[in-house]
C-alpha cells in the first residue's frame, strides 16, 4: 500500500466516524416534540442511511478536494555509486501511514467479527427457544380477535422466557409457560403488544440497527442511537395497544405485574426486545399514564417524508466531505554522484592458467565500471611508468546485459582482460551485498518501530474496551438495584392507578346521581 492510499484510507475512516455522528445527532434533534412512533421512524431512517453510507461514499465524490504533491522519482543510478552515499546517511525510525492504516483496519475487523459472533450466538439461542416451546396451546376463544389471523407463529415456552417477538418473514411470538395461567385481560394486553411489534416491523428495524452497530462499532453515538430506537419502539407499541381500546391504568398495571413476575433481562443486546425490560419500564409507565399524550401512528406519507429527508441529509454530508487527490509523478534530473574513493589494494589470486605479465606491476583495485549502451571514451589512469586504458561495452544477450571489458596497458591489448573484469565484479558484488544488508537492517528496525508505535496508538482503544467490559460486569451484578427500581415504579404506579380508579369511581357515582336526578 502506498503512502497516498494509506492517507486516503485514514481520511475515509475519519469521514465515516464524523458523518455517522452527525446523522445520529440529526436524528436526535429531529425527534424533539414528536410522537413515539415518529421518533422510532426517524431513528430507523437514520440507521438505514448509515447502512447505505459506504455506497454513497464510493459513488458520490466530495466537493472539497485537497491536492497533495506527487512523489519525486529519481533517475536510475548504478548501485555501486549509490551504496557509499546510502551507507553514509544516518538511520532514522518513523511510522508510516500504511502501518497505522493496517493497524486500525485490524482493530476494526476484530471488533466487527466479535459483534457478528455475538449476533450469531443470539440467533442460535433464539432458535433453541423456539425448539424448546409448544405451538399455540390456546383456544381460539381465549385469544383477542386480532390474534386469530395468520402471518405469525404463537408459541409457549417450556421455561420462563418471554414475552418476546422476533423474525422477519414469519415472526414468532414466544410467551412464558406461566402465560397458560394468566387471566384473559393480561393475555390480551400481552398479545396486543407483541402483535403491534409484528405489524410495525420492529424486529427487522432492530436487525438494521444492529448491522449498523457492527459496521460503526467504534462510534459510541451509534450504540446510544440503537438503545434509543429500542426504547421508542416499546413506547410506540404501548401507544398502539392503548389506541386499540385498552384502558391506560389497566395496561400499566399489567406491565408492572409482568415485570414483577418475570424480572427477566434480554438475552443480550442482540436479542429481541422484551416487553417488560426494567431499564425503560418507568418511562413507559409514565408515558402510558400521561393524560394528554397523543398516540397516533405513522402513515405511508410519513415514512416517505422521513426516509427522503434522511437520504438527502446523508447525501449532503457525503458531498461536503473532503477528499485527497495526487498530482502526476515528476522526475527530477539530478547531477551524477562523484565517484567514491578507491578502496585499499587487495591481493587477488589469479587462475593458474592465466599468469600476470612479469613487466606489469600489481595494479590497484579497479574503480566500478558503469553500464552504458555505447563505448565510452577511454579513461587514462596515471601510473608512474605505465599507461592503462579501459573500454567498457554493454550488449543485450537473451534478455540480459552482458558487459565486455577491454583493457590496454601501454598500448598493448591484454589477453587476460577477464581477470580484471572478475575482480571488478567481485568488488561490485561486495558493495552491493553490503548495501543490501544495511537496507534490510534498516527496514527491520523501521518495521519494529512502526509496530511498537501502532500498539501504543491502539492501547487507548484496548483500554476503552476493557473498561466497557468491566462496566458490563458491574451491570451483571445490578439485579438487586433493578428489582428495587421495579418495586419503586410499581409502588408509584399503584398509587397513580388507585388514584385514577378512585377518580373514575367518583365520576361514575356522579353520573349515576345525575341519572337519578333526571329520572325523578
XYZ file of C-alpha atoms in Angstrom:
520
model
C 0.000 0.000 0.000
C 1.390 3.394 -0.993
C 1.562 6.319 1.393
C -1.100 8.201 -0.573
C -3.504 5.244 -0.429
C -2.874 4.884 3.307
C -3.604 8.554 3.998
C -6.694 8.348 1.811
C -7.923 5.329 3.788
C -7.353 7.095 7.115
C -9.264 10.129 5.831
C -12.196 7.941 4.752
C -12.277 6.254 8.182
C -12.421 9.644 9.873
C -15.189 10.725 7.489
C -17.256 7.656 8.374
C -16.926 8.438 12.081
C -17.824 12.111 11.611
C -20.772 11.517 9.244
C -22.257 8.750 11.398
C -22.025 11.017 14.461
C -23.739 13.855 12.608
C -26.510 11.543 11.355
C -27.160 10.350 14.924
C -27.203 13.966 16.159
C -29.683 14.978 13.442
C -31.932 12.032 14.315
C -31.861 13.002 17.992
C -32.678 16.632 17.202
C -35.397 15.655 14.729
C -37.258 13.661 17.371
C -37.940 16.591 19.695
C -41.646 17.178 20.132
C -42.624 14.174 18.012
C -44.728 11.139 18.863
C -43.028 7.909 19.902
C -43.910 6.284 16.572
C -42.400 9.208 14.645
C -39.259 9.193 16.789
C -38.833 5.459 16.144
C -39.265 6.029 12.402
C -36.636 8.809 12.447
C -34.120 6.504 14.173
C -34.898 3.715 11.699
C -34.313 6.076 8.756
C -31.027 7.230 10.314
C -29.757 3.652 10.644
C -30.843 2.876 7.098
C -28.820 5.884 5.915
C -25.769 4.575 7.812
C -26.073 1.203 6.072
C -26.028 2.890 2.644
C -23.319 5.397 3.623
C -20.362 3.311 2.257
C -22.136 3.036 -1.116
C -22.748 6.794 -1.212
C -19.106 7.497 -0.364
C -17.991 5.207 -3.200
C -20.348 6.763 -5.782
C -20.566 10.449 -4.793
C -17.313 12.471 -4.931
C -16.516 15.031 -2.266
C -16.778 18.709 -3.109
C -13.673 19.754 -1.123
C -10.530 18.345 -2.771
C -7.066 18.680 -1.266
C -4.221 18.112 -3.720
C -1.011 16.594 -2.415
C 2.333 16.607 -4.164
C 3.313 13.543 -6.129
C 6.305 11.504 -5.033
C 9.566 12.514 -6.662
C 11.126 9.829 -8.868
C 14.901 9.817 -9.204
C 16.653 8.546 -12.323
C 18.139 5.065 -12.196
C 21.699 5.049 -10.951
C 24.346 2.446 -10.519
C 24.189 0.508 -7.229
C 27.937 0.881 -6.823
C 27.624 4.661 -6.849
C 24.583 4.723 -4.508
C 25.937 2.316 -1.916
C 28.571 4.629 -0.373
C 26.098 7.531 -0.155
C 23.400 5.323 1.357
C 25.764 3.919 3.938
C 26.787 7.423 4.971
C 23.159 8.522 5.659
C 22.004 8.345 9.303
C 19.368 5.726 10.123
C 16.013 7.253 11.218
C 12.932 5.470 12.594
C 9.383 6.546 11.820
C 5.908 5.012 11.483
C 4.383 5.273 8.052
C 0.719 5.949 7.347
C 0.404 2.484 5.823
C 1.337 0.848 9.144
C -1.209 2.957 11.014
C -3.897 2.172 8.429
C -3.232 -1.575 8.638
C -3.296 -1.476 12.457
C -6.618 0.398 12.560
C -8.099 -1.934 9.962
C -7.057 -4.948 12.024
C -8.630 -3.494 15.188
C -11.854 -2.696 13.323
C -12.034 -6.197 11.834
C -11.576 -7.771 15.277
C -14.425 -5.691 16.727
C -16.752 -6.306 13.769
C -16.110 -10.064 13.919
C -16.754 -10.107 17.678
C -20.092 -8.342 17.213
C -21.026 -10.678 14.353
C -20.241 -13.712 16.530
C -22.342 -12.250 19.324
C -25.274 -11.789 16.974
C -24.828 -15.330 15.676
C -24.889 -16.643 19.240
C -28.150 -14.740 19.899
C -29.675 -16.277 16.751
C -28.686 -19.750 17.934
C -30.242 -19.079 21.352
C -33.488 -17.891 19.761
C -33.607 -20.983 17.593
C -33.171 -23.113 20.720
C -36.003 -21.231 22.456
C -38.308 -21.903 19.523
C -37.393 -25.581 19.549
C -37.983 -25.775 23.313
C -41.570 -24.482 23.100
C -45.122 -25.592 22.266
C -47.155 -24.259 19.359
C -50.297 -22.252 20.329
C -51.994 -24.294 23.081
C -54.777 -21.688 23.476
C -58.335 -21.990 22.272
C -59.494 -19.520 19.650
C -61.960 -18.003 22.107
C -59.130 -17.208 24.543
C -57.252 -15.045 22.021
C -58.130 -11.487 21.002
C -59.708 -11.004 17.620
C -56.526 -9.584 16.055
C -54.542 -12.680 17.142
C -56.809 -15.159 15.369
C -55.425 -14.422 11.924
C -52.282 -15.797 10.307
C -48.948 -14.251 9.444
C -47.212 -15.119 12.713
C -46.429 -18.096 14.927
C -47.638 -18.141 18.533
C -45.657 -20.418 20.866
C -45.431 -21.030 24.626
C -42.021 -21.715 26.149
C -41.297 -24.606 28.477
C -39.498 -22.136 30.728
C -39.915 -18.518 31.781
C -38.504 -16.835 28.655
C -40.795 -14.210 27.173
C -42.844 -12.486 26.121
C -40.629 -11.694 23.119
C -41.045 -11.393 19.358
C -38.545 -11.995 16.570
C -38.458 -12.969 12.928
C -38.935 -11.350 9.540
C -40.937 -13.464 7.088
C -42.902 -15.421 9.707
C -42.473 -13.723 13.096
C -42.518 -15.780 16.275
C -44.330 -14.614 19.429
C -42.983 -16.523 22.436
C -44.874 -16.440 25.734
C -43.609 -17.825 29.065
C -45.043 -21.032 30.459
C -46.991 -19.191 33.158
C -48.955 -17.479 30.382
C -51.153 -20.590 30.410
C -52.486 -19.378 33.781
C -52.771 -15.693 33.013
C -56.175 -14.002 33.244
C -57.803 -13.035 29.995
C -57.055 -9.304 30.404
C -53.321 -9.891 30.804
C -53.131 -12.328 27.906
C -54.979 -9.835 25.710
C -52.649 -6.975 26.691
C -49.519 -9.027 26.002
C -50.745 -10.320 22.639
C -51.833 -6.849 21.542
C -48.364 -5.550 22.463
C -46.474 -8.277 20.600
C -48.783 -8.097 17.568
C -48.142 -4.361 17.416
C -44.413 -5.193 17.152
C -45.207 -7.555 14.270
C -47.382 -5.035 12.392
C -44.817 -2.247 12.835
C -41.895 -4.421 11.675
C -39.826 -3.661 14.775
C -37.776 -6.869 14.522
C -36.338 -6.038 11.037
C -35.683 -2.482 12.189
C -33.747 -3.786 15.177
C -31.714 -6.051 12.886
C -30.937 -2.976 10.771
C -29.691 -1.058 13.818
C -27.545 -3.982 14.960
C -25.946 -4.237 11.491
C -25.101 -0.533 11.719
C -23.626 -1.090 15.197
C -21.383 -3.826 13.796
C -20.263 -1.554 10.945
C -19.665 1.554 13.096
C -18.847 -0.128 16.413
C -16.054 2.328 17.410
C -18.628 5.166 17.443
C -20.442 5.321 20.820
C -23.172 7.559 19.386
C -24.359 4.709 17.153
C -24.799 2.446 20.194
C -26.692 5.198 22.013
C -28.941 5.615 18.986
C -29.665 1.867 18.888
C -30.708 1.919 22.562
C -32.928 4.959 21.951
C -34.527 3.200 18.973
C -35.415 0.154 21.113
C -36.934 2.406 23.782
C -39.004 4.345 21.250
C -40.208 1.089 19.679
C -41.591 -0.074 23.034
C -43.321 3.269 23.664
C -44.796 3.328 20.164
C -46.084 -0.212 20.689
C -47.666 0.815 24.007
C -49.432 3.652 22.192
C -50.730 1.202 19.580
C -52.157 -1.020 22.348
C -53.893 1.923 24.006
C -55.337 3.069 20.675
C -56.939 -0.387 20.296
C -59.187 0.400 23.307
C -57.340 -0.862 26.384
C -57.608 1.372 29.469
C -54.270 3.083 30.320
C -54.481 2.245 34.036
C -55.234 -1.419 33.350
C -52.431 -1.692 30.789
C -49.931 -0.032 33.150
C -50.949 -2.456 35.862
C -50.410 -5.411 33.540
C -46.955 -4.114 32.632
C -45.987 -3.915 36.280
C -47.392 -7.364 37.009
C -45.416 -8.895 34.157
C -42.253 -7.124 35.319
C -42.833 -8.357 38.894
C -43.437 -11.957 37.800
C -40.626 -12.353 35.291
C -37.929 -9.817 36.204
C -36.035 -11.109 33.191
C -33.344 -9.333 31.278
C -32.989 -9.680 27.494
C -30.746 -12.463 26.312
C -28.240 -9.910 25.061
C -28.079 -6.638 23.179
C -28.713 -8.684 20.031
C -31.811 -10.492 21.352
C -35.350 -9.278 20.547
C -36.981 -6.615 22.677
C -38.512 -7.788 25.951
C -41.960 -6.467 26.838
C -41.078 -5.679 30.494
C -37.456 -4.528 30.263
C -36.665 -2.845 33.624
C -34.384 -0.199 32.086
C -37.288 1.600 30.354
C -40.237 0.447 32.468
C -40.616 3.649 34.497
C -40.571 5.900 31.432
C -43.072 3.653 29.685
C -45.479 3.671 32.646
C -45.277 7.459 32.791
C -45.979 7.652 29.057
C -48.937 5.270 29.368
C -50.485 7.251 32.241
C -49.881 10.657 30.647
C -53.330 12.301 30.407
C -52.787 14.431 27.269
C -50.491 12.117 25.328
C -51.104 11.771 21.584
C -50.883 8.156 20.444
C -51.393 8.134 16.691
C -49.181 6.004 14.443
C -47.338 6.795 11.243
C -48.690 6.846 7.710
C -47.089 5.916 4.416
C -46.581 9.592 3.675
C -44.699 9.987 6.978
C -42.444 7.086 6.019
C -41.762 8.619 2.596
C -41.023 12.071 4.034
C -38.677 10.889 6.771
C -36.839 8.423 4.511
C -36.340 11.127 1.859
C -35.095 13.617 4.454
C -32.613 11.082 5.844
C -31.312 10.261 2.353
C -30.922 13.920 1.368
C -29.199 14.840 4.646
C -26.742 11.950 4.354
C -26.033 12.767 0.690
C -25.356 16.413 1.593
C -22.881 15.312 4.266
C -21.169 12.987 1.797
C -20.863 15.749 -0.803
C -19.443 18.184 1.771
C -16.733 15.771 2.882
C -13.062 16.416 1.933
C -11.100 14.134 -0.387
C -7.495 13.764 -1.497
C -6.023 13.973 -4.990
C -2.459 13.498 -6.161
C -0.521 15.320 -8.860
C 1.117 13.482 -11.713
C 4.503 11.998 -10.796
C 7.519 14.120 -11.711
C 11.044 13.002 -12.487
C 13.875 15.055 -11.096
C 17.136 15.127 -13.047
C 19.966 15.135 -10.589
C 23.659 15.509 -11.187
C 25.635 12.272 -11.011
C 27.255 11.490 -7.699
C 31.030 11.869 -7.515
C 32.882 8.566 -7.788
C 33.799 7.047 -4.425
C 37.448 6.836 -3.442
C 39.034 3.580 -4.497
C 39.414 1.030 -1.699
C 42.749 -0.169 -0.483
C 44.516 -2.632 -2.819
C 43.699 -6.251 -2.050
C 45.637 -9.269 -3.311
C 43.805 -11.203 -5.963
C 44.571 -14.834 -6.638
C 44.600 -15.169 -10.394
C 43.881 -18.532 -12.047
C 46.900 -20.700 -12.785
C 46.129 -20.815 -16.489
C 46.371 -17.033 -16.796
C 49.550 -15.708 -15.156
C 50.027 -11.969 -14.907
C 52.755 -10.444 -17.127
C 56.067 -10.002 -15.408
C 56.573 -6.441 -16.598
C 53.202 -5.294 -15.222
C 53.228 -4.105 -11.601
C 50.481 -5.060 -9.162
C 47.591 -2.751 -10.107
C 45.285 -1.163 -7.570
C 41.667 -2.321 -7.289
C 39.817 -1.039 -10.349
C 37.068 1.526 -9.929
C 33.467 0.394 -10.596
C 32.554 0.494 -14.265
C 29.134 1.951 -15.071
C 26.882 0.258 -17.622
C 26.247 2.192 -20.841
C 24.860 1.449 -24.261
C 27.771 2.894 -26.359
C 31.514 2.576 -25.877
C 32.787 5.208 -23.539
C 35.832 7.307 -24.088
C 38.960 5.715 -22.705
C 39.793 6.859 -19.210
C 43.529 7.167 -18.781
C 44.840 6.167 -15.395
C 48.045 7.866 -14.470
C 50.814 5.482 -13.487
C 54.446 6.164 -12.683
C 55.676 4.102 -15.613
C 52.605 2.610 -17.298
C 49.506 3.853 -19.147
C 46.264 1.896 -18.558
C 43.197 2.403 -20.734
C 39.785 0.716 -20.037
C 36.991 0.309 -22.603
C 33.518 -0.987 -21.463
C 30.783 -2.049 -23.862
C 27.329 -3.401 -22.867
C 25.313 -5.739 -25.128
C 21.821 -7.222 -24.733
C 22.055 -11.013 -24.989
C 18.990 -13.205 -24.355
C 17.300 -10.530 -22.259
C 20.369 -9.855 -20.074
C 23.002 -7.112 -20.104
C 26.459 -8.506 -20.831
C 29.423 -6.160 -20.323
C 32.684 -6.679 -22.195
C 35.781 -5.026 -20.728
C 38.815 -4.259 -22.897
C 41.992 -3.235 -21.064
C 45.016 -1.718 -22.854
C 48.270 -1.359 -20.943
C 50.952 0.811 -22.610
C 49.169 0.474 -25.947
C 49.134 -3.325 -25.801
C 45.800 -5.169 -25.596
C 45.870 -7.570 -22.685
C 44.655 -11.089 -23.439
C 43.705 -11.751 -19.814
C 41.159 -8.916 -19.583
C 38.647 -11.269 -17.932
C 40.761 -11.321 -14.796
C 40.286 -7.593 -14.246
C 36.572 -7.933 -15.027
C 36.217 -10.652 -12.378
C 37.983 -8.519 -9.834
C 35.728 -5.563 -10.657
C 32.669 -7.803 -10.440
C 33.718 -9.177 -7.045
C 34.238 -5.709 -5.646
C 30.909 -4.518 -7.034
C 29.121 -7.568 -5.593
C 30.702 -6.940 -2.201
C 29.480 -3.353 -2.206
C 26.009 -4.400 -3.337
C 25.812 -7.049 -0.612
C 26.861 -4.512 1.985
C 24.187 -2.065 0.763
C 21.506 -4.770 0.757
C 22.443 -5.822 4.287
C 22.247 -2.243 5.529
C 18.886 -1.745 3.782
C 17.496 -4.942 5.306
C 18.680 -3.955 8.777
C 17.133 -0.503 8.406
C 13.835 -1.996 7.130
C 13.655 -4.419 10.063
C 14.316 -1.625 12.542
C 11.680 0.586 10.908
C 9.134 -2.255 10.938
C 9.776 -2.880 14.651
C 9.398 0.822 15.440
C 6.183 1.065 13.392
C 4.669 -1.932 15.135
C 5.567 -0.517 18.551
C 4.021 2.845 17.697
C 0.878 1.176 16.333
C 0.473 -0.783 19.549
C 0.874 2.421 21.562
C -1.815 4.146 19.485
C -4.156 1.174 19.778
C -3.649 0.987 23.550
C -6.364 3.619 24.359
C -8.919 1.642 22.362
C -7.910 -1.558 24.123
C -8.186 0.169 27.489
C -11.612 1.526 26.484
C -12.752 -1.974 25.536
C -11.522 -3.320 28.869
C -13.324 -0.508 30.697
C -16.514 -1.314 28.815
C -16.132 -4.982 29.760
C -15.739 -4.002 33.404
C -18.876 -1.852 33.161
C -20.819 -4.765 31.714
C -19.601 -6.999 34.528
C -20.794 -4.426 37.044
C -24.170 -4.237 35.272
C -24.464 -8.012 35.535
C -24.448 -7.666 39.336
C -27.153 -4.996 39.439
C -30.188 -7.288 39.616
C -30.951 -6.098 43.129
C -30.901 -2.476 42.002
C -33.099 -3.297 39.025
C -35.514 -5.099 41.362
C -35.577 -2.088 43.665
C -36.300 0.239 40.748
C -39.104 -2.000 39.552
C -40.587 -2.139 43.079
C -40.433 1.627 43.388
C -42.014 2.044 39.964
C -44.741 -0.430 40.950
C -45.478 1.462 44.147
C -45.687 4.801 42.353
C -47.778 3.330 39.557
C -50.104 1.556 42.003
C -50.717 4.841 43.788
C -51.469 6.528 40.461
C -53.687 3.642 39.357
C -55.541 3.711 42.679
C -55.994 7.459 42.378
C -57.199 7.035 38.802
C -59.640 4.319 39.844
C -60.933 6.425 42.787
C -61.350 9.373 40.444
C -63.133 7.184 37.872
C -65.362 5.765 40.659
C -66.274 9.238 41.876
C -67.049 10.197 38.301
C -69.312 7.153 37.872
C -71.123 7.916 41.154
C -71.664 11.471 39.991
C -73.064 10.230 36.673
C -75.433 7.859 38.476
C -76.649 10.656 40.701
C -77.275 12.827 37.661
C -79.207 9.999 36.042
C -81.329 9.560 39.171
C -81.997 13.274 39.262
C -83.050 13.264 35.621
C -85.330 10.290 36.294
C -87.005 11.999 39.185
